[in-house]
mmCIF file of C-alpha atoms in Angstrom:
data_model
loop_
_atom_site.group_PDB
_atom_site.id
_atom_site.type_symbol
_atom_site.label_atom_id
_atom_site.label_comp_id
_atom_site.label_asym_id
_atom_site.label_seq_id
_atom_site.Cartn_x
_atom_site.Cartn_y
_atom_site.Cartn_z
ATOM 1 C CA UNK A 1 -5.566 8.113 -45.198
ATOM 2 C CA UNK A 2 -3.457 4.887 -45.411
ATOM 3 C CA UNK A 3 -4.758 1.669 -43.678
ATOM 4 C CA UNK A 4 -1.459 1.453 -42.081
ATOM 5 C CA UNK A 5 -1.225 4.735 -40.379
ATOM 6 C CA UNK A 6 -5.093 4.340 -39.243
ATOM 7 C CA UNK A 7 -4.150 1.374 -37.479
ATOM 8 C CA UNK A 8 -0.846 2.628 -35.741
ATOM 9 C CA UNK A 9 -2.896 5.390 -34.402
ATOM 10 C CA UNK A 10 -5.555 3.193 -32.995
ATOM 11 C CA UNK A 11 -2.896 1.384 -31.630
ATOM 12 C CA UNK A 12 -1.387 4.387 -30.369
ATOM 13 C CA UNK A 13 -4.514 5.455 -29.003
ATOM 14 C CA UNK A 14 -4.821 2.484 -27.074
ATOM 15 C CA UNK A 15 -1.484 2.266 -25.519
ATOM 16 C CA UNK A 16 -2.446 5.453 -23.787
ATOM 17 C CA UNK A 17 -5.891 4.024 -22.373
ATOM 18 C CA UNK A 18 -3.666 1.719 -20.567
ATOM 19 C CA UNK A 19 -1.130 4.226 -19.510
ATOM 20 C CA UNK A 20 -4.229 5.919 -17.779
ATOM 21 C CA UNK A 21 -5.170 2.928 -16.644
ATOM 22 C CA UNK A 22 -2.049 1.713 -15.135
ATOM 23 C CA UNK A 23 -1.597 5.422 -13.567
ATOM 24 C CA UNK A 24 -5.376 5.568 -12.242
ATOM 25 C CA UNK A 25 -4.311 2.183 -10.325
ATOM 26 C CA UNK A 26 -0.629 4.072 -8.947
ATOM 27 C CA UNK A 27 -2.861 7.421 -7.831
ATOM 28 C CA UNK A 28 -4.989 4.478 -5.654
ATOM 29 C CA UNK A 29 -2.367 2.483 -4.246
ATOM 30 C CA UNK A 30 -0.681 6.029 -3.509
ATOM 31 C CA UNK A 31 -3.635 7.479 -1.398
ATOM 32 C CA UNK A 32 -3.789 4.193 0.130
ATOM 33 C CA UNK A 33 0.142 4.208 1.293
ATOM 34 C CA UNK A 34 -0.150 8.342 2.165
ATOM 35 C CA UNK A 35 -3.378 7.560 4.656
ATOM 36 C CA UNK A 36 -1.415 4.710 6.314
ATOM 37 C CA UNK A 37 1.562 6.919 6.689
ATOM 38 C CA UNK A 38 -0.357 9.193 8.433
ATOM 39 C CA UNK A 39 -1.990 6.794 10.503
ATOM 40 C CA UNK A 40 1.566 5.488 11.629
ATOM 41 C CA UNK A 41 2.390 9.182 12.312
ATOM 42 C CA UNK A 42 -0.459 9.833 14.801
ATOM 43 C CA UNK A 43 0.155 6.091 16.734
ATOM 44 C CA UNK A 44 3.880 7.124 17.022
ATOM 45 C CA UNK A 45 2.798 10.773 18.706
ATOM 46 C CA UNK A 46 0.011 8.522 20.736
ATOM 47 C CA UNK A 47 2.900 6.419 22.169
ATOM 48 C CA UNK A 48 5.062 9.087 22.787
ATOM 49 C CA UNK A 49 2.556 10.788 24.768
ATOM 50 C CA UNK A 50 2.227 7.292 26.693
ATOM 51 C CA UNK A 51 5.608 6.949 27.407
ATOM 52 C CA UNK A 52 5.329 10.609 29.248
ATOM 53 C CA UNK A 53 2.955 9.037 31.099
ATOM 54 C CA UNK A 54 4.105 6.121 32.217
ATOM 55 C CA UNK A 55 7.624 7.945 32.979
ATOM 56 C CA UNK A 56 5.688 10.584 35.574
ATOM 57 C CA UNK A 57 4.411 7.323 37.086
ATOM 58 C CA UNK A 58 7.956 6.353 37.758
ATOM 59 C CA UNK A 59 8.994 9.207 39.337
ATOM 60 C CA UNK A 60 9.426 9.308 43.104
ATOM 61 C CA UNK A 61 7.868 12.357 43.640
ATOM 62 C CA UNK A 62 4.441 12.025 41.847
ATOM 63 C CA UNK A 63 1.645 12.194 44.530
ATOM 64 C CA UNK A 64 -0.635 8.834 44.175
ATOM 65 C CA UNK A 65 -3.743 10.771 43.273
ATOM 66 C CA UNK A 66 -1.361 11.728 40.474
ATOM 67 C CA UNK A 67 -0.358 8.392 39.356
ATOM 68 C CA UNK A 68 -4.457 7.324 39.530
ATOM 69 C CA UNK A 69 -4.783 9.999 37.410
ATOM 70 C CA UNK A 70 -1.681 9.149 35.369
ATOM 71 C CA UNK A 71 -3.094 5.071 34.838
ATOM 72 C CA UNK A 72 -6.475 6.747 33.284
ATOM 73 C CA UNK A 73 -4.492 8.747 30.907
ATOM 74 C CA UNK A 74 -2.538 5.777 30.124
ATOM 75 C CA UNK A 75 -5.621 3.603 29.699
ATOM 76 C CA UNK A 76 -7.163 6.251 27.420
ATOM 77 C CA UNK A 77 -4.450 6.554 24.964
ATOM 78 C CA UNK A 78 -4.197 3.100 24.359
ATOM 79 C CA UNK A 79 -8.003 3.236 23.236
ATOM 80 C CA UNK A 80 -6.425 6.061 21.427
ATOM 81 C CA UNK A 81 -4.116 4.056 19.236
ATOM 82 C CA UNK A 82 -6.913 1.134 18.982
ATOM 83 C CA UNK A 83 -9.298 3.600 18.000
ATOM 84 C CA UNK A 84 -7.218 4.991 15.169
ATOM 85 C CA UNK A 85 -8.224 2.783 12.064
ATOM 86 C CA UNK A 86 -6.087 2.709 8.842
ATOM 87 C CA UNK A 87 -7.818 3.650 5.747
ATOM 88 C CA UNK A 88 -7.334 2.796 2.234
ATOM 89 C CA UNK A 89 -8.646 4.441 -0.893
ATOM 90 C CA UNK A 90 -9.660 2.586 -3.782
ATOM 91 C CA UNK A 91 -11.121 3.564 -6.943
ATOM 92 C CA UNK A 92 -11.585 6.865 -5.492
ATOM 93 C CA UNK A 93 -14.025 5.768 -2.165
ATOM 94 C CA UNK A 94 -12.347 5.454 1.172
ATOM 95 C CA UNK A 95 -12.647 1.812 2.734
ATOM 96 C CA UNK A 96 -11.469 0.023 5.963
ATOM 97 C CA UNK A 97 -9.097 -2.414 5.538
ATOM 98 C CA UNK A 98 -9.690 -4.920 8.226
ATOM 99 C CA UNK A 99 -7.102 -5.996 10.088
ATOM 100 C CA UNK A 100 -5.234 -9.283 9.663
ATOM 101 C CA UNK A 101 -5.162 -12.517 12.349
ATOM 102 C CA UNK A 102 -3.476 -15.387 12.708
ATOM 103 C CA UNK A 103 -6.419 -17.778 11.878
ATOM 104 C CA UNK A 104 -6.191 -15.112 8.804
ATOM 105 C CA UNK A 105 -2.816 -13.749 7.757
ATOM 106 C CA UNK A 106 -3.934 -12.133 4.691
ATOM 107 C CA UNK A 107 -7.146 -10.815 5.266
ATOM 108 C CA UNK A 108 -5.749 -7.354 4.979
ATOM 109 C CA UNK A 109 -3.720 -7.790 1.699
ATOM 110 C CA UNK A 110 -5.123 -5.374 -1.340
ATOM 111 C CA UNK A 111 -3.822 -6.919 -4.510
ATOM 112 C CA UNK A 112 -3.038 -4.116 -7.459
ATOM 113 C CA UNK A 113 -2.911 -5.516 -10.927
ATOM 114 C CA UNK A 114 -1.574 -3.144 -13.746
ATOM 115 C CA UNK A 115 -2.816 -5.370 -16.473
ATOM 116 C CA UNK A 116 -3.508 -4.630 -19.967
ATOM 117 C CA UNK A 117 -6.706 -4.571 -21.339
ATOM 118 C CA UNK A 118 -8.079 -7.801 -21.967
ATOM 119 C CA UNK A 119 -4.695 -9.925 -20.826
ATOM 120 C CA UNK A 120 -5.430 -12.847 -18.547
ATOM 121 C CA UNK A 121 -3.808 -14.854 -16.015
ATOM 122 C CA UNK A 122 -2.011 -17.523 -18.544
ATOM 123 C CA UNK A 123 -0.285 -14.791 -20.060
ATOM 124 C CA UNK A 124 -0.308 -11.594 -17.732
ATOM 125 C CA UNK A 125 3.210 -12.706 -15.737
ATOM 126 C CA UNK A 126 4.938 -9.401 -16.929
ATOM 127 C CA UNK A 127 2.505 -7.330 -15.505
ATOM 128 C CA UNK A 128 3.765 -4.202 -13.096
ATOM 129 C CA UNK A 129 1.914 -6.014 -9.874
ATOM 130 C CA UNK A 130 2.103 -4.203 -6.367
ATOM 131 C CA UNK A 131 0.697 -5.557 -3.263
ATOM 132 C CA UNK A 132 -0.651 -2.826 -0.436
ATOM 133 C CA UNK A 133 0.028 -4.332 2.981
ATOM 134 C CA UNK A 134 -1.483 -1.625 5.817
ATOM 135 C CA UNK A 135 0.242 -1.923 8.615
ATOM 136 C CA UNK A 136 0.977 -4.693 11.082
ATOM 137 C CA UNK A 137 0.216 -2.830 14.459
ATOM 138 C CA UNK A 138 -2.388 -2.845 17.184
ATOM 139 C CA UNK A 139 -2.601 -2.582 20.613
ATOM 140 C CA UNK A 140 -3.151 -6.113 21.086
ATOM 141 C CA UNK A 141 -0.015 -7.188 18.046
ATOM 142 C CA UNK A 142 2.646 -4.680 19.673
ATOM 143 C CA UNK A 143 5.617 -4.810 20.732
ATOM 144 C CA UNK A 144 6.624 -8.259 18.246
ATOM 145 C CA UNK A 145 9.744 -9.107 21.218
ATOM 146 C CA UNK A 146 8.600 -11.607 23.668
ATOM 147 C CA UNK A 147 8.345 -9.346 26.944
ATOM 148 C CA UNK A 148 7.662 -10.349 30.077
ATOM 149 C CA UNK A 149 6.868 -8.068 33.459
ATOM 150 C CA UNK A 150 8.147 -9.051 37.314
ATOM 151 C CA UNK A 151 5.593 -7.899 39.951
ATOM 152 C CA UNK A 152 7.046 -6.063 43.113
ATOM 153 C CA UNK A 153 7.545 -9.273 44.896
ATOM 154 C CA UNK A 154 9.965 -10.419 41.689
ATOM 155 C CA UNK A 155 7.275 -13.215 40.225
ATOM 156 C CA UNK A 156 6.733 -13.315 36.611
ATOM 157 C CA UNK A 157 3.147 -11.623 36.056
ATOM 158 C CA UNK A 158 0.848 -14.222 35.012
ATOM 159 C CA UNK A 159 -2.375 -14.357 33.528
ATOM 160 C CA UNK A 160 -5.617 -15.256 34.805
ATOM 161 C CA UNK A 161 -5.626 -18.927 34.325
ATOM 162 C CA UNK A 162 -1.438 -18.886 35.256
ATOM 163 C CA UNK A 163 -0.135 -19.330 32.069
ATOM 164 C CA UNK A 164 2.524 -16.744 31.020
ATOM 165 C CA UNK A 165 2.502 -13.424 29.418
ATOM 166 C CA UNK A 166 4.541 -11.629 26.827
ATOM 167 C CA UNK A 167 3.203 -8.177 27.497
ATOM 168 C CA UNK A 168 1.594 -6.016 24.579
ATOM 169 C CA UNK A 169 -0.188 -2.942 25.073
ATOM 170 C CA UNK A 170 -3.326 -4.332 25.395
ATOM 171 C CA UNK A 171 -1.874 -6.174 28.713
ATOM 172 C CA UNK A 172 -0.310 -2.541 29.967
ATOM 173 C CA UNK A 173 -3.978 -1.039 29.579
ATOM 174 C CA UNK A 174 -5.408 -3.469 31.470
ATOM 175 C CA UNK A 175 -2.918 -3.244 34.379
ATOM 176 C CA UNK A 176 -3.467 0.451 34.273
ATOM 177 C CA UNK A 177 -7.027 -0.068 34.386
ATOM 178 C CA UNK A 178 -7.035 -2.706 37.232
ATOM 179 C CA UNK A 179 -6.847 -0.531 40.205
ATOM 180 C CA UNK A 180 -8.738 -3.373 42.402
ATOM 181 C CA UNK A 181 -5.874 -5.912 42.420
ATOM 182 C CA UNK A 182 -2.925 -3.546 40.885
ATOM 183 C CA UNK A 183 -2.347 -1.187 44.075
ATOM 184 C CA UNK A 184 -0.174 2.620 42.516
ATOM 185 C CA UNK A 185 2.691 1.480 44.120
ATOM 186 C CA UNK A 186 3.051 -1.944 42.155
ATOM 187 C CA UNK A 187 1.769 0.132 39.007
ATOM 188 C CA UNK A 188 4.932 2.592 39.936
ATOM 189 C CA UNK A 189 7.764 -0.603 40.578
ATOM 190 C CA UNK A 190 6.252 -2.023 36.740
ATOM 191 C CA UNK A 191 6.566 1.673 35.011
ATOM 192 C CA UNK A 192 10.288 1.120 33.564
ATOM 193 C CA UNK A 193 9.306 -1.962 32.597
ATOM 194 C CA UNK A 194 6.361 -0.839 30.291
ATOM 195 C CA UNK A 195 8.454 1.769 29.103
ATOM 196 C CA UNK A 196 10.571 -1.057 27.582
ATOM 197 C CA UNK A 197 6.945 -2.242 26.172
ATOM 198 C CA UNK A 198 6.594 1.151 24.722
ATOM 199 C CA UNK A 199 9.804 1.569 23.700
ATOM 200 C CA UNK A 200 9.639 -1.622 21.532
ATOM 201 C CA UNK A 201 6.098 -0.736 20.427
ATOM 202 C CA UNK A 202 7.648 2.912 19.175
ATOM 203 C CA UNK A 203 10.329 0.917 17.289
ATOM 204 C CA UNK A 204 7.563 -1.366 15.249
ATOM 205 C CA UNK A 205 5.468 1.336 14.412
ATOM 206 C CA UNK A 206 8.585 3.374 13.089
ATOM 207 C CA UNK A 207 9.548 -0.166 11.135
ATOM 208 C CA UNK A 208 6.285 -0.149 9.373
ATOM 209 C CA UNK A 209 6.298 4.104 8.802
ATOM 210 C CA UNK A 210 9.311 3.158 7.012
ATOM 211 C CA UNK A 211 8.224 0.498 4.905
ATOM 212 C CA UNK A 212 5.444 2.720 4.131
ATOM 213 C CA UNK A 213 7.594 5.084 2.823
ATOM 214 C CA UNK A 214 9.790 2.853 0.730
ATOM 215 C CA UNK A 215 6.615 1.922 -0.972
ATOM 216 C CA UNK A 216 5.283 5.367 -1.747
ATOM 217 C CA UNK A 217 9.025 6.080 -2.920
ATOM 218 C CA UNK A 218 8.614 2.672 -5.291
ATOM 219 C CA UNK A 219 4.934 4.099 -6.374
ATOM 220 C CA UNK A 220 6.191 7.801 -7.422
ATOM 221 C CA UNK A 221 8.926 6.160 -9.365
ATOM 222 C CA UNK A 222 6.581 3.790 -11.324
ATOM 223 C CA UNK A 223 4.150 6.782 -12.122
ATOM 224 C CA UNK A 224 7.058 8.966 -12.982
ATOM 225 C CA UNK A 225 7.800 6.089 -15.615
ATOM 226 C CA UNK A 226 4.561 5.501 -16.402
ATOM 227 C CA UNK A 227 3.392 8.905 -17.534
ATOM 228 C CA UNK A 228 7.122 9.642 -19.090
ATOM 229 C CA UNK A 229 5.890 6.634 -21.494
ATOM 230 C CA UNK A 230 2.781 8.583 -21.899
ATOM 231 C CA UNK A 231 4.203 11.411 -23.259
ATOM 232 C CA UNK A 232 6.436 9.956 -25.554
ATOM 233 C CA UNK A 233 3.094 7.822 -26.842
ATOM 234 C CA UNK A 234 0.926 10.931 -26.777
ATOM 235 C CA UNK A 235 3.357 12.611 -28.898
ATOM 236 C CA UNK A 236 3.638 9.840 -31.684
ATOM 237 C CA UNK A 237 -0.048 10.181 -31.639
ATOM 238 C CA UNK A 238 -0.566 13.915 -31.939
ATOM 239 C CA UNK A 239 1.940 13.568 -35.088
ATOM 240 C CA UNK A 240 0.169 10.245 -36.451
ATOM 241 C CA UNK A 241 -3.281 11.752 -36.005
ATOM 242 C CA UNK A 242 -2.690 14.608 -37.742
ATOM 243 C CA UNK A 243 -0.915 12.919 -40.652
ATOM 244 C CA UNK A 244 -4.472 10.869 -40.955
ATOM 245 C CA UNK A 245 -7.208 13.312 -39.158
ATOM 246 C CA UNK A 246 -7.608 10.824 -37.287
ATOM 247 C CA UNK A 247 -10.024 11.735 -34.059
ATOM 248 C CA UNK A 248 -8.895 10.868 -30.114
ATOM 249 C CA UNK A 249 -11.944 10.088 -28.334
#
């Protein structure tokens, strides 16, 4: 056995530590983007299933017990789409990834390094880096348009204290759930105007399904790279080892 050829296959051996490595870290990040894509999935069919609701509401012919009935509903699914809570998988254990604020824009941010063994920051700039960003919704972040609401009487609805609103689903819930000082029939005159509400809502959660996508799509091409380098390495092995007898632990 020649010194040389030992050492190119412990090289070779090593190589494909990190290619495991490196596709360990892909199979992660891509559990990670298929949970929030499913997540996204069931807040789209929530708000499509609000946007029935709040459309019977508009309708001239639904009975007022109906509507009361109708503003529950409404109220429910948007503890629905709070309720649903975006998971992330990481080294092989499920995990909540709490949601960002403004005091804390990256609070939600997981960081995936694809670093060789034993490289540090001073010299690890080529490294394959992804960052997982779960999605930006909630009932309280959606729609991102400024959208405001006119009350029967064609005033601006206002908040509490008078200052102004810009109307997320959080706000519609609460209207829906007011039925002391929101009477059905003002409920009914604001309907088409939470559908735009909705509407927009619907649009951003689509916006982040698709950037969800793009980055599974980025993922499966990486891993596709990754373990075609693999192969090619595990083959130069297979041939080195045997030239040597060289073991693979």
């Amino acid at each position: 056995m020649s010194t040389l050829d030992s050492a190119m296959v412990n090289i070779l051996r090593n190589r494909l530590y990190v290619y495991d490595g490196i596709i360990d870290n892909l199979n992660d990040a891509l559990g990670m983007v298929d949970l929030s894509i499913d997540s996204l999935e069931v807040l789209n069919n929530v708000l499509l299933e609000l946007n029935n609701n709040v459309a019977n509401i508009s309708n001239p012919h639904t009975t007022d017990t109906s509507i009361t009935n109708l503003r529950d509903n409404c109220t429910n699914l948007v503890n629905e789409f709070s309720g649903v809570v975006f998971h992330s998988r990481y080294n092989e254990n499920k995990v909540i990834i709490t949601q960002a604020t403004e005091e804390e824009p990256d609070k939600d941010n997981v960081d995936f390094n694809y670093a060789l063994p034993g490289v540090n920051d001073e010299v690890g700039s080529s490294r394959d880096n992804f960052t997982f960003k779960p999605p930006q919704v909630g009932a309280v972040r959606l729609p991102t348009r400024a959208i405001k609401v006119t009350a029967e009487d064609g005033t601006e609805v206002k908040d509490a204290d008078g200052s102004e609103i810009n109307f997320k689903l959080d706000n519609l819930s609460q209207d829906m759930a007011n039925a002391e000082d929101i009477s059905n029939a003002e409920i009914r005159h604001r309907a088409e105007q939470y559908i735009v509400v909705i509407t927009e809502s619907i649009r951003d959660v689509n916006i982040e399904l698709q950037d969800q996508k793009a980055n599974k799509r980025r993922l499966q091409f990486r891993e596709t790279n990754i373990n075609n380098l693999k192969n090619s390495c595990l083959g130069n092995f297979k041939n080195r080892k045997d030239s040597v007898n060289t073991n693979y632990d």
